[in-house]
Short mmCIF file of C-alpha atoms in Angstrom, two decimals:
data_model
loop_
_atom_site.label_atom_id
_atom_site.label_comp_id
_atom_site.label_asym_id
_atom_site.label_seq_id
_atom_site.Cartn_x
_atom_site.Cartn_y
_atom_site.Cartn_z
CA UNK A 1 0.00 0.00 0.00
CA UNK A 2 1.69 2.94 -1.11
CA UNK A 3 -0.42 5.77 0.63
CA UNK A 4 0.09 9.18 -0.62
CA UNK A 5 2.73 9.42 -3.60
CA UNK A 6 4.43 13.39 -4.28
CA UNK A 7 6.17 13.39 -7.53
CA UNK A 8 8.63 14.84 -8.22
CA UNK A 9 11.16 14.85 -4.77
CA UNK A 10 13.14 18.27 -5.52
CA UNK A 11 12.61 21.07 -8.54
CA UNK A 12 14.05 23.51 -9.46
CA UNK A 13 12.22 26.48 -11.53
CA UNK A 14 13.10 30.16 -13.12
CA UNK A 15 10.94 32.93 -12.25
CA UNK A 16 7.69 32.88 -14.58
CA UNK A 17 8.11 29.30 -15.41
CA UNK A 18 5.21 26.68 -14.71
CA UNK A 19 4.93 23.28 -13.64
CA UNK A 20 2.67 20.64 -12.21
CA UNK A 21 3.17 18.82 -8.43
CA UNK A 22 1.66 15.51 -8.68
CA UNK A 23 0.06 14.37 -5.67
CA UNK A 24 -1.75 10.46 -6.07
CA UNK A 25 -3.57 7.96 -2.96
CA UNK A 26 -4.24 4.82 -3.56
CA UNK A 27 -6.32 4.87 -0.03
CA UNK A 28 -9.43 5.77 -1.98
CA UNK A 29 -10.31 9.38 0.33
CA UNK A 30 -12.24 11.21 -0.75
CA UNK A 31 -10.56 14.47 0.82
CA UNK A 32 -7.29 15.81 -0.53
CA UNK A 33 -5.16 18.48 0.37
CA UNK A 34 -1.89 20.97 -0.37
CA UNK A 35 -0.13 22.33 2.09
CA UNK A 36 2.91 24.60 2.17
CA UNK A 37 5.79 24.03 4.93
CA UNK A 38 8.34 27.64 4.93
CA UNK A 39 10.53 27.97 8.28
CA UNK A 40 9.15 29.42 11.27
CA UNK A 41 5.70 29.00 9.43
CA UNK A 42 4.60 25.37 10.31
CA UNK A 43 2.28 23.58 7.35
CA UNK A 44 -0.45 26.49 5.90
CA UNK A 45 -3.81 25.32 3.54
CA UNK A 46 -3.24 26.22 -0.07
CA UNK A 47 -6.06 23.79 -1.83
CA UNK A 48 -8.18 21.38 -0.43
CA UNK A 49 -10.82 18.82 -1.69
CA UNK A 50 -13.55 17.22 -0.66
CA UNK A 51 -14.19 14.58 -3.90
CA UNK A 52 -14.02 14.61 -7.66
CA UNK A 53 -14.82 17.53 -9.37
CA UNK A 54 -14.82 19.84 -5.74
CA UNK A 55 -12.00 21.71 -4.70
CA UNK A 56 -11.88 25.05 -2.78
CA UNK A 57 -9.79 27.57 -1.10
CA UNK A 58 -7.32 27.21 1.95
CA UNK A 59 -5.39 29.89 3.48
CA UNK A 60 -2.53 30.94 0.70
CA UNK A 61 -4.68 29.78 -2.00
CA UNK A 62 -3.12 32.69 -4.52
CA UNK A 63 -0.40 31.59 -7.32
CA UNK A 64 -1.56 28.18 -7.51
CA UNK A 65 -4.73 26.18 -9.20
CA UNK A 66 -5.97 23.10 -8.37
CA UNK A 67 -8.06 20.35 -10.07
CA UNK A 68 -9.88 17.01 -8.82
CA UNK A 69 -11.17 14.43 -11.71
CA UNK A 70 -10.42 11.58 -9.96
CA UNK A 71 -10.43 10.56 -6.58
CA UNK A 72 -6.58 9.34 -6.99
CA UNK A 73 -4.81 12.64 -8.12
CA UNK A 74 -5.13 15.74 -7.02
CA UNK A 75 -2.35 17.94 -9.15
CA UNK A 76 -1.30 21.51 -7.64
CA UNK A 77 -0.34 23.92 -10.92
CA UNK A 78 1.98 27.30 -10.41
CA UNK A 79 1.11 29.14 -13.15
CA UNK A 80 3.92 31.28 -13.03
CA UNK A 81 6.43 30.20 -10.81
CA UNK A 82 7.72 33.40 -8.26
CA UNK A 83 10.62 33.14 -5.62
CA UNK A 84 7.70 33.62 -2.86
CA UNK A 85 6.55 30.30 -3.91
CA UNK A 86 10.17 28.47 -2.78
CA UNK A 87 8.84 26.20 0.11
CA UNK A 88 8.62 22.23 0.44
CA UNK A 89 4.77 21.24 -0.76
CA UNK A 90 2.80 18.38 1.08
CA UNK A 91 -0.09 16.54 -0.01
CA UNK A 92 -2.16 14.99 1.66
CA UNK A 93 -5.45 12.95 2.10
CA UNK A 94 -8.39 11.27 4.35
CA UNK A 95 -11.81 10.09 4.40
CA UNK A 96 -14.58 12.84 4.53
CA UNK A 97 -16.36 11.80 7.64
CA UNK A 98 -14.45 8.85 8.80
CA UNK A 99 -11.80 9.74 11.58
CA UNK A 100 -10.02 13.02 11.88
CA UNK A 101 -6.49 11.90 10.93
CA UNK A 102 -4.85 12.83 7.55
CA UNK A 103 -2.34 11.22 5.65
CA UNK A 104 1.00 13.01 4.42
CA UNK A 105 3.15 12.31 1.42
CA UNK A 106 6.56 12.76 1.76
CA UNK A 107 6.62 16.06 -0.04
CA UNK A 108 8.18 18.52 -2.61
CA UNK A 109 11.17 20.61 -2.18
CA UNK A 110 10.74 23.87 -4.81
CA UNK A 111 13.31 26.46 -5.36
CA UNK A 112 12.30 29.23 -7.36
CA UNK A 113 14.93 31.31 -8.63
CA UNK B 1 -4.00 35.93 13.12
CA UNK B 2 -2.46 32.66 14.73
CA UNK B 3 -4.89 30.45 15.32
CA UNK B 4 -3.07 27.33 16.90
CA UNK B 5 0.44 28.92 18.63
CA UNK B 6 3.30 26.21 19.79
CA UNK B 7 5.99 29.08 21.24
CA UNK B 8 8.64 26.81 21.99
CA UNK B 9 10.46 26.79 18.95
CA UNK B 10 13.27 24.38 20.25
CA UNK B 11 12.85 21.67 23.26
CA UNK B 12 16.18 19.49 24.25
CA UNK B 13 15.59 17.16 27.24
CA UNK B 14 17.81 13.96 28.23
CA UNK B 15 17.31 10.39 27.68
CA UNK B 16 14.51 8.73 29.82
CA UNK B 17 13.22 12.04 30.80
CA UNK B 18 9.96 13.73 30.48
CA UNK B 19 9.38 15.84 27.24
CA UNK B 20 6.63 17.94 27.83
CA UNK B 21 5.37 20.14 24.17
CA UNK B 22 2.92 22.55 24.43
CA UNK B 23 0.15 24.29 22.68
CA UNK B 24 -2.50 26.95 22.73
CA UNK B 25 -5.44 27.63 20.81
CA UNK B 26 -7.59 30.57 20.43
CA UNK B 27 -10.62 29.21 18.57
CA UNK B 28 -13.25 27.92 20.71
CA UNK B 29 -14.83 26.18 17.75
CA UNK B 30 -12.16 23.13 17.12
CA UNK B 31 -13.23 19.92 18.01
CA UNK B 32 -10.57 18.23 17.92
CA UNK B 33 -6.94 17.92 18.15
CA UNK B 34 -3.81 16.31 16.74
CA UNK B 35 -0.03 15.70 16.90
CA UNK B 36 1.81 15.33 14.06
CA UNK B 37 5.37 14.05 14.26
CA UNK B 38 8.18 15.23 11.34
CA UNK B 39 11.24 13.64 10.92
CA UNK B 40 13.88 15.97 8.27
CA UNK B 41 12.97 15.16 4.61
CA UNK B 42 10.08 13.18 5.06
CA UNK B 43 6.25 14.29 5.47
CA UNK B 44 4.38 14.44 8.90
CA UNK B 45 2.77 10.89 10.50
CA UNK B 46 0.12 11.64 12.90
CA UNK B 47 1.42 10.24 16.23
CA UNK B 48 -2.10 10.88 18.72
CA UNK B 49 -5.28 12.91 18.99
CA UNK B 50 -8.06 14.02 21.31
CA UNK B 51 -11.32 15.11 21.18
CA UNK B 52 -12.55 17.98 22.53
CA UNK B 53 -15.48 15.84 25.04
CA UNK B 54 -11.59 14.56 26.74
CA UNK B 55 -9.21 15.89 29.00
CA UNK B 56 -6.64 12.90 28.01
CA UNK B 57 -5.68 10.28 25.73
CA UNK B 58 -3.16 7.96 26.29
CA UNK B 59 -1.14 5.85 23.77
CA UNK B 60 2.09 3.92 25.13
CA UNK B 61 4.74 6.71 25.86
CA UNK B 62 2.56 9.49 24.58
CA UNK B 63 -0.37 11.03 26.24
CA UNK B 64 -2.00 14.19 25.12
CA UNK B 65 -3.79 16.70 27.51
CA UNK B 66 -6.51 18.75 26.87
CA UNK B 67 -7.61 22.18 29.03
CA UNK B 68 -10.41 23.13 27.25
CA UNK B 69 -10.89 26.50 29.69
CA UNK B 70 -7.79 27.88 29.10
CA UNK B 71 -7.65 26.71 25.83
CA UNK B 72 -4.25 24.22 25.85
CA UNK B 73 -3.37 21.07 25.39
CA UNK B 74 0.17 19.65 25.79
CA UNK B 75 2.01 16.36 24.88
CA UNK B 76 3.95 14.56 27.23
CA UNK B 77 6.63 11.97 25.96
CA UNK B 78 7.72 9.36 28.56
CA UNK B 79 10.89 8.17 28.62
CA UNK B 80 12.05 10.04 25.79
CA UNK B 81 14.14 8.35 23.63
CA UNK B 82 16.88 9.78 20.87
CA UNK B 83 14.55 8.38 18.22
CA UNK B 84 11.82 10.74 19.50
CA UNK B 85 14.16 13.70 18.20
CA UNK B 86 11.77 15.48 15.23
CA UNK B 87 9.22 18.46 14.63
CA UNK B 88 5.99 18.27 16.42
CA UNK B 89 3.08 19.31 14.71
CA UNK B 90 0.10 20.58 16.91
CA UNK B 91 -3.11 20.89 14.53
CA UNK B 92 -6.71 21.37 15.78
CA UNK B 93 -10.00 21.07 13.64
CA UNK B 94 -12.65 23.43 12.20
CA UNK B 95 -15.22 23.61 10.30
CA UNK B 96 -15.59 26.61 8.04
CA UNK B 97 -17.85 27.47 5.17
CA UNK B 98 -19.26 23.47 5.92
CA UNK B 99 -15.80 22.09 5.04
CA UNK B 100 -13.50 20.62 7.85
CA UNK B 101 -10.18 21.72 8.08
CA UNK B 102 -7.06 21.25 9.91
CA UNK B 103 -4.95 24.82 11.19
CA UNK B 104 -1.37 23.67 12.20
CA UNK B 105 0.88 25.55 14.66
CA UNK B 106 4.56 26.53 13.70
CA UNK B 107 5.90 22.92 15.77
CA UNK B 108 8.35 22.78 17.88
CA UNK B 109 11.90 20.84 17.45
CA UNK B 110 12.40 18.24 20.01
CA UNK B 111 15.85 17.08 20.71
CA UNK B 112 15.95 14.16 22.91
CA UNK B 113 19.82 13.53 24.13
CA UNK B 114 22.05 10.02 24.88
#
């Protein structure tokens, strides 16, 4: 059982370029979620959602889009990559109304330069 | 505005010793609370939880207390061990807009010495 899978490990991007963090569960939860870890900062909501086809804002929701059309994958796009945006990115995932405890990939490390 | 505050950045204790982490809250709404446990370069496992109906929760060396009056709950680690050296994680849930989420505090780096 492979839980939740980030892809890729490390990136590195220039200013204004784009890319997509993969985020997949094989756990079959219907909630999924991005988080951002920067130090001193602790883990902040960018995306969250709640099943296929439903996704909504967290806390630093701006610079980044989200999608949902499957209940395995829940991609996080920067549009236009910015040096703000240089943190390490977790996913993560649970059931919606089964037990409070979410599930953590082992993250993203982004530089932007 | 900080919703869940751990201000202990840094905790070192000694081997067999108590480790005691701490955490305040300011929203009377969450109901429910975690600990998440962070080891460098890998993501955060949830290590124990309480509701907000308890005052504690108990799991092997870990036990998690809840003071729902003054709005704090604190982990307690015994014996600490060098292996429980990592980031702790305090989150508590909400619900807002009908969706539940989790608010994290800024953890709190526990060094646990041989």
């Amino acid at each position: 059982n492979a839980g939740v899978t980030q892809t890729p490990k490390f990136q590195v991007l220039k200013t204004g370029q784009s890319m997509t963090l993969q985020c997949a569960q094989d756990m079959n939860h219907e909630y999924m979620s991005w988080y951002r870890q920067d130090p001193g900062m602790g883990l902040r909501l960018i995306h969250y959602s709640v099943g296929a086809g439903i996704t909504d804002q967290g806390e630093v929701p701006n610079g980044y889009n989200v999608s949902r059309s499957t209940t395995e994958d829940f991609p996080l796009r920067l549009l236009s990559a910015a040096p703000s945006q240089t943190s390490v990115y977790f996913c993560a995932s649970k059931p919606v109304g089964q037990g409070n405890i979410q599930y953590f990939g082992a993250g993203t490390r982004l530089s932007v330069l | 505005d900080q919703q869940v505050k751990q201000n202990s950045p840094s905790l070192s204790v000694q081997e067999g010793r108590i480790s005691i982490l701490n955490c305040d809250y300011t929203n009377s709404m969450f109901d429910y609370f975690l600990w998440y446990k962070k080891y460098p370069a890998e993501g955060p496992t949830f290590l124990i939880s309480i509701s907000s109906i308890k005052d504690k929760n108990e799991d092997g060396r870990f036990t998690v207390f809840l003071n729902k009056s003054a709005k704090h709950l604190s982990l307690h680690i015994v014996p600490s061990q060098p292996g429980d050296s990592a980031v702790y994680f305090c989150a508590a849930r909400g619900t807002q807009g009908g969706s539940e989420k989790l608010v994290f505090g800024k953890g709190t780096k526990l060094t646990v010495n041989p």
